[in-house]
PDB file of C-alpha atoms in Angstrom:
ATOM      1  CA  UNK A   1      53.069 -10.044  15.427  1.00  0.00           C
ATOM      2  CA  UNK A   2      49.778 -11.726  14.803  1.00  0.00           C
ATOM      3  CA  UNK A   3      46.417 -10.486  15.915  1.00  0.00           C
ATOM      4  CA  UNK A   4      46.249 -13.379  18.382  1.00  0.00           C
ATOM      5  CA  UNK A   5      48.987 -11.710  20.406  1.00  0.00           C
ATOM      6  CA  UNK A   6      47.049  -8.443  20.624  1.00  0.00           C
ATOM      7  CA  UNK A   7      44.015 -10.344  21.859  1.00  0.00           C
ATOM      8  CA  UNK A   8      46.209 -12.151  24.386  1.00  0.00           C
ATOM      9  CA  UNK A   9      47.691  -8.918  25.685  1.00  0.00           C
ATOM     10  CA  UNK A  10      44.224  -7.377  25.958  1.00  0.00           C
ATOM     11  CA  UNK A  11      42.936 -10.388  27.867  1.00  0.00           C
ATOM     12  CA  UNK A  12      45.930 -10.808  30.121  1.00  0.00           C
ATOM     13  CA  UNK A  13      46.581  -7.132  30.790  1.00  0.00           C
ATOM     14  CA  UNK A  14      43.315  -6.233  32.473  1.00  0.00           C
ATOM     15  CA  UNK A  15      41.798  -9.624  33.282  1.00  0.00           C
ATOM     16  CA  UNK A  16      40.157 -12.441  31.406  1.00  0.00           C
ATOM     17  CA  UNK A  17      37.209 -14.813  31.552  1.00  0.00           C
ATOM     18  CA  UNK A  18      37.988 -17.419  34.215  1.00  0.00           C
ATOM     19  CA  UNK A  19      39.435 -20.560  32.701  1.00  0.00           C
ATOM     20  CA  UNK A  20      36.897 -22.670  34.548  1.00  0.00           C
ATOM     21  CA  UNK A  21      34.092 -21.290  32.392  1.00  0.00           C
ATOM     22  CA  UNK A  22      35.848 -20.277  29.190  1.00  0.00           C
ATOM     23  CA  UNK A  23      35.677 -23.680  27.531  1.00  0.00           C
ATOM     24  CA  UNK A  24      31.894 -23.828  27.996  1.00  0.00           C
ATOM     25  CA  UNK A  25      31.451 -20.254  26.810  1.00  0.00           C
ATOM     26  CA  UNK A  26      33.912 -20.115  23.912  1.00  0.00           C
ATOM     27  CA  UNK A  27      34.216 -23.806  23.057  1.00  0.00           C
ATOM     28  CA  UNK A  28      38.009 -23.761  23.522  1.00  0.00           C
ATOM     29  CA  UNK A  29      40.621 -23.238  26.188  1.00  0.00           C
ATOM     30  CA  UNK A  30      41.606 -19.623  26.855  1.00  0.00           C
ATOM     31  CA  UNK A  31      45.079 -18.273  26.108  1.00  0.00           C
ATOM     32  CA  UNK A  32      45.129 -16.489  29.448  1.00  0.00           C
ATOM     33  CA  UNK A  33      46.297 -18.296  32.545  1.00  0.00           C
ATOM     34  CA  UNK A  34      45.243 -15.436  34.801  1.00  0.00           C
ATOM     35  CA  UNK A  35      42.560 -17.442  36.586  1.00  0.00           C
ATOM     36  CA  UNK A  36      45.060 -20.153  37.517  1.00  0.00           C
ATOM     37  CA  UNK A  37      47.484 -17.434  38.662  1.00  0.00           C
ATOM     38  CA  UNK A  38      44.836 -15.895  40.927  1.00  0.00           C
ATOM     39  CA  UNK A  39      44.003 -19.277  42.442  1.00  0.00           C
ATOM     40  CA  UNK A  40      47.730 -19.818  43.144  1.00  0.00           C
ATOM     41  CA  UNK A  41      47.986 -16.338  44.699  1.00  0.00           C
ATOM     42  CA  UNK A  42      44.971 -16.906  46.964  1.00  0.00           C
ATOM     43  CA  UNK A  43      46.462 -20.236  48.058  1.00  0.00           C
ATOM     44  CA  UNK A  44      49.800 -18.559  48.842  1.00  0.00           C
ATOM     45  CA  UNK A  45      51.537 -20.492  46.057  1.00  0.00           C
ATOM     46  CA  UNK A  46      52.359 -17.717  43.581  1.00  0.00           C
ATOM     47  CA  UNK A  47      55.958 -17.904  42.325  1.00  0.00           C
ATOM     48  CA  UNK A  48      58.430 -15.087  42.894  1.00  0.00           C
ATOM     49  CA  UNK A  49      58.701 -12.400  40.230  1.00  0.00           C
ATOM     50  CA  UNK A  50      61.149 -13.373  37.448  1.00  0.00           C
ATOM     51  CA  UNK A  51      64.597 -11.818  37.405  1.00  0.00           C
ATOM     52  CA  UNK A  52      64.704  -8.536  35.453  1.00  0.00           C
ATOM     53  CA  UNK A  53      66.009  -8.494  31.893  1.00  0.00           C
ATOM     54  CA  UNK A  54      68.699  -9.125  30.895  1.00  0.00           C
ATOM     55  CA  UNK A  55      67.468  -7.047  27.941  1.00  0.00           C
ATOM     56  CA  UNK A  56      64.705  -4.455  28.030  1.00  0.00           C
ATOM     57  CA  UNK A  57      62.336  -2.536  25.795  1.00  0.00           C
ATOM     58  CA  UNK A  58      61.132   0.631  27.522  1.00  0.00           C
ATOM     59  CA  UNK A  59      57.956   2.466  26.593  1.00  0.00           C
ATOM     60  CA  UNK A  60      55.963   5.167  28.346  1.00  0.00           C
ATOM     61  CA  UNK A  61      53.972   2.793  30.580  1.00  0.00           C
ATOM     62  CA  UNK A  62      55.727  -0.579  30.242  1.00  0.00           C
ATOM     63  CA  UNK A  63      59.060  -2.363  30.558  1.00  0.00           C
ATOM     64  CA  UNK A  64      59.411  -5.541  28.519  1.00  0.00           C
ATOM     65  CA  UNK A  65      61.986  -7.996  29.936  1.00  0.00           C
ATOM     66  CA  UNK A  66      63.478 -10.489  27.472  1.00  0.00           C
ATOM     67  CA  UNK A  67      66.589 -12.339  26.336  1.00  0.00           C
ATOM     68  CA  UNK A  68      68.050 -13.118  22.907  1.00  0.00           C
ATOM     69  CA  UNK A  69      69.990 -16.206  23.996  1.00  0.00           C
ATOM     70  CA  UNK A  70      69.116 -19.294  25.993  1.00  0.00           C
ATOM     71  CA  UNK A  71      65.982 -21.365  26.427  1.00  0.00           C
ATOM     72  CA  UNK A  72      63.550 -18.431  26.272  1.00  0.00           C
ATOM     73  CA  UNK A  73      65.280 -16.391  23.574  1.00  0.00           C
ATOM     74  CA  UNK A  74      63.221 -14.093  21.361  1.00  0.00           C
ATOM     75  CA  UNK A  75      64.075 -11.588  18.679  1.00  0.00           C
ATOM     76  CA  UNK A  76      64.141  -7.949  19.827  1.00  0.00           C
ATOM     77  CA  UNK A  77      61.381  -7.271  17.277  1.00  0.00           C
ATOM     78  CA  UNK A  78      59.072  -9.627  19.203  1.00  0.00           C
ATOM     79  CA  UNK A  79      59.713  -7.731  22.455  1.00  0.00           C
ATOM     80  CA  UNK A  80      59.151  -4.411  20.661  1.00  0.00           C
ATOM     81  CA  UNK A  81      55.835  -5.708  19.306  1.00  0.00           C
ATOM     82  CA  UNK A  82      54.702  -6.710  22.798  1.00  0.00           C
ATOM     83  CA  UNK A  83      55.509  -3.157  23.919  1.00  0.00           C
ATOM     84  CA  UNK A  84      53.579  -1.575  21.033  1.00  0.00           C
ATOM     85  CA  UNK A  85      50.490  -3.700  21.699  1.00  0.00           C
ATOM     86  CA  UNK A  86      50.642  -3.084  25.455  1.00  0.00           C
ATOM     87  CA  UNK A  87      50.756   0.693  24.886  1.00  0.00           C
ATOM     88  CA  UNK A  88      47.871   0.372  22.426  1.00  0.00           C
ATOM     89  CA  UNK A  89      45.823  -1.483  25.049  1.00  0.00           C
ATOM     90  CA  UNK A  90      46.611   1.201  27.635  1.00  0.00           C
ATOM     91  CA  UNK A  91      45.496   3.996  25.285  1.00  0.00           C
ATOM     92  CA  UNK A  92      42.294   2.144  24.482  1.00  0.00           C
ATOM     93  CA  UNK A  93      41.332   0.961  27.949  1.00  0.00           C
ATOM     94  CA  UNK A  94      42.694   3.689  30.231  1.00  0.00           C
ATOM     95  CA  UNK A  95      42.859   6.813  28.061  1.00  0.00           C
ATOM     96  CA  UNK A  96      39.788   6.209  25.874  1.00  0.00           C
ATOM     97  CA  UNK A  97      37.470   4.088  28.014  1.00  0.00           C
ATOM     98  CA  UNK A  98      38.438   5.658  31.331  1.00  0.00           C
ATOM     99  CA  UNK A  99      39.453   2.482  33.142  1.00  0.00           C
ATOM    100  CA  UNK A 100      41.630   2.957  36.225  1.00  0.00           C
ATOM    101  CA  UNK A 101      45.369   2.736  35.533  1.00  0.00           C
ATOM    102  CA  UNK A 102      47.246  -0.242  36.906  1.00  0.00           C
ATOM    103  CA  UNK A 103      48.603   0.016  40.471  1.00  0.00           C
ATOM    104  CA  UNK A 104      52.319   0.805  40.716  1.00  0.00           C
ATOM    105  CA  UNK A 105      54.641  -1.969  41.879  1.00  0.00           C
ATOM    106  CA  UNK A 106      56.948   0.085  44.143  1.00  0.00           C
ATOM    107  CA  UNK A 107      59.906  -0.221  41.799  1.00  0.00           C
ATOM    108  CA  UNK A 108      59.889  -3.988  41.363  1.00  0.00           C
ATOM    109  CA  UNK A 109      61.333  -4.862  37.993  1.00  0.00           C
ATOM    110  CA  UNK A 110      63.421  -1.683  37.885  1.00  0.00           C
ATOM    111  CA  UNK A 111      60.923   1.182  38.126  1.00  0.00           C
ATOM    112  CA  UNK A 112      57.193   1.850  38.489  1.00  0.00           C
ATOM    113  CA  UNK A 113      56.301   1.095  34.893  1.00  0.00           C
ATOM    114  CA  UNK A 114      54.282  -2.075  34.412  1.00  0.00           C
ATOM    115  CA  UNK A 115      56.514  -5.103  33.815  1.00  0.00           C
ATOM    116  CA  UNK A 116      55.948  -7.720  31.137  1.00  0.00           C
ATOM    117  CA  UNK A 117      58.316 -10.694  31.170  1.00  0.00           C
ATOM    118  CA  UNK A 118      58.786 -12.786  28.032  1.00  0.00           C
ATOM    119  CA  UNK A 119      59.654 -16.107  29.612  1.00  0.00           C
ATOM    120  CA  UNK A 120      58.757 -19.768  29.455  1.00  0.00           C
ATOM    121  CA  UNK A 121      55.377 -20.931  30.665  1.00  0.00           C
ATOM    122  CA  UNK A 122      54.446 -24.217  32.350  1.00  0.00           C
ATOM    123  CA  UNK A 123      54.785 -27.185  30.028  1.00  0.00           C
ATOM    124  CA  UNK A 124      52.368 -29.509  31.815  1.00  0.00           C
ATOM    125  CA  UNK A 125      49.613 -30.747  29.466  1.00  0.00           C
ATOM    126  CA  UNK A 126      46.930 -28.863  31.392  1.00  0.00           C
ATOM    127  CA  UNK A 127      48.884 -25.603  30.906  1.00  0.00           C
ATOM    128  CA  UNK A 128      50.076 -26.080  27.323  1.00  0.00           C
ATOM    129  CA  UNK A 129      47.359 -23.766  25.954  1.00  0.00           C
ATOM    130  CA  UNK A 130      48.359 -20.794  28.124  1.00  0.00           C
ATOM    131  CA  UNK A 131      49.888 -17.852  26.284  1.00  0.00           C
ATOM    132  CA  UNK A 132      50.333 -15.584  29.275  1.00  0.00           C
ATOM    133  CA  UNK A 133      49.483 -14.907  32.900  1.00  0.00           C
ATOM    134  CA  UNK A 134      48.972 -11.895  35.099  1.00  0.00           C
ATOM    135  CA  UNK A 135      50.469 -12.536  38.535  1.00  0.00           C
ATOM    136  CA  UNK A 136      49.083 -10.620  41.531  1.00  0.00           C
ATOM    137  CA  UNK A 137      51.619  -9.407  44.085  1.00  0.00           C
ATOM    138  CA  UNK A 138      51.134  -6.822  46.812  1.00  0.00           C
ATOM    139  CA  UNK A 139      47.815  -5.594  48.162  1.00  0.00           C
ATOM    140  CA  UNK A 140      47.232  -2.052  46.858  1.00  0.00           C
ATOM    141  CA  UNK A 141      43.897  -0.727  48.096  1.00  0.00           C
ATOM    142  CA  UNK A 142      44.317   3.032  47.638  1.00  0.00           C
ATOM    143  CA  UNK A 143      42.663   4.087  45.369  1.00  0.00           C
ATOM    144  CA  UNK A 144      41.836   0.534  44.220  1.00  0.00           C
ATOM    145  CA  UNK A 145      39.506  -1.377  46.560  1.00  0.00           C
ATOM    146  CA  UNK A 146      40.758  -4.978  46.625  1.00  0.00           C
ATOM    147  CA  UNK A 147      43.534  -4.003  44.184  1.00  0.00           C
ATOM    148  CA  UNK A 148      46.958  -5.594  43.841  1.00  0.00           C
ATOM    149  CA  UNK A 149      50.120  -4.708  42.021  1.00  0.00           C
ATOM    150  CA  UNK A 150      50.935  -7.275  39.365  1.00  0.00           C
ATOM    151  CA  UNK A 151      53.083  -8.202  36.397  1.00  0.00           C
ATOM    152  CA  UNK A 152      52.518 -10.146  33.185  1.00  0.00           C
ATOM    153  CA  UNK A 153      54.398 -13.195  31.991  1.00  0.00           C
ATOM    154  CA  UNK A 154      54.058 -13.957  28.254  1.00  0.00           C
ATOM    155  CA  UNK A 155      55.185 -17.096  26.428  1.00  0.00           C
ATOM    156  CA  UNK A 156      58.412 -16.713  24.529  1.00  0.00           C
ATOM    157  CA  UNK A 157      57.114 -18.954  21.731  1.00  0.00           C
ATOM    158  CA  UNK A 158      53.653 -17.465  21.234  1.00  0.00           C
ATOM    159  CA  UNK A 159      52.526 -17.687  17.611  1.00  0.00           C
TER     160      UNK A 159
END
């Protein structure tokens, strides 16, 4: 897995620069679609959580949902790499830097581990640059003021 994917996971996992300003700041469109996802959530237009699986990679903190057949098929090695990088980000940001752990999702996606779905992303021209999104779900204010449970959706064809 390329370094770009690690950067994507880091950006998507715990938030990213809003897409509205990223082009001016970085000179290019961001890989994260988290800002657009938050706008959709606030407008009450967030899509339902994807169906679990059908295949899974389980790690200590994450469950990676993927498929090896169909439109969004990936190799198991790709899903395993997403898991490795997600755990690395957790160790860096939560264990080393002391950031608050992610709110639990009350068993959505199978259990309380954080869910990452390797699925298709929007194909509209304005969304073609997006490599992943973090979707907010339920309000979760204890111990996180203004917190929400969430899940990540990552492109199946990210290079």
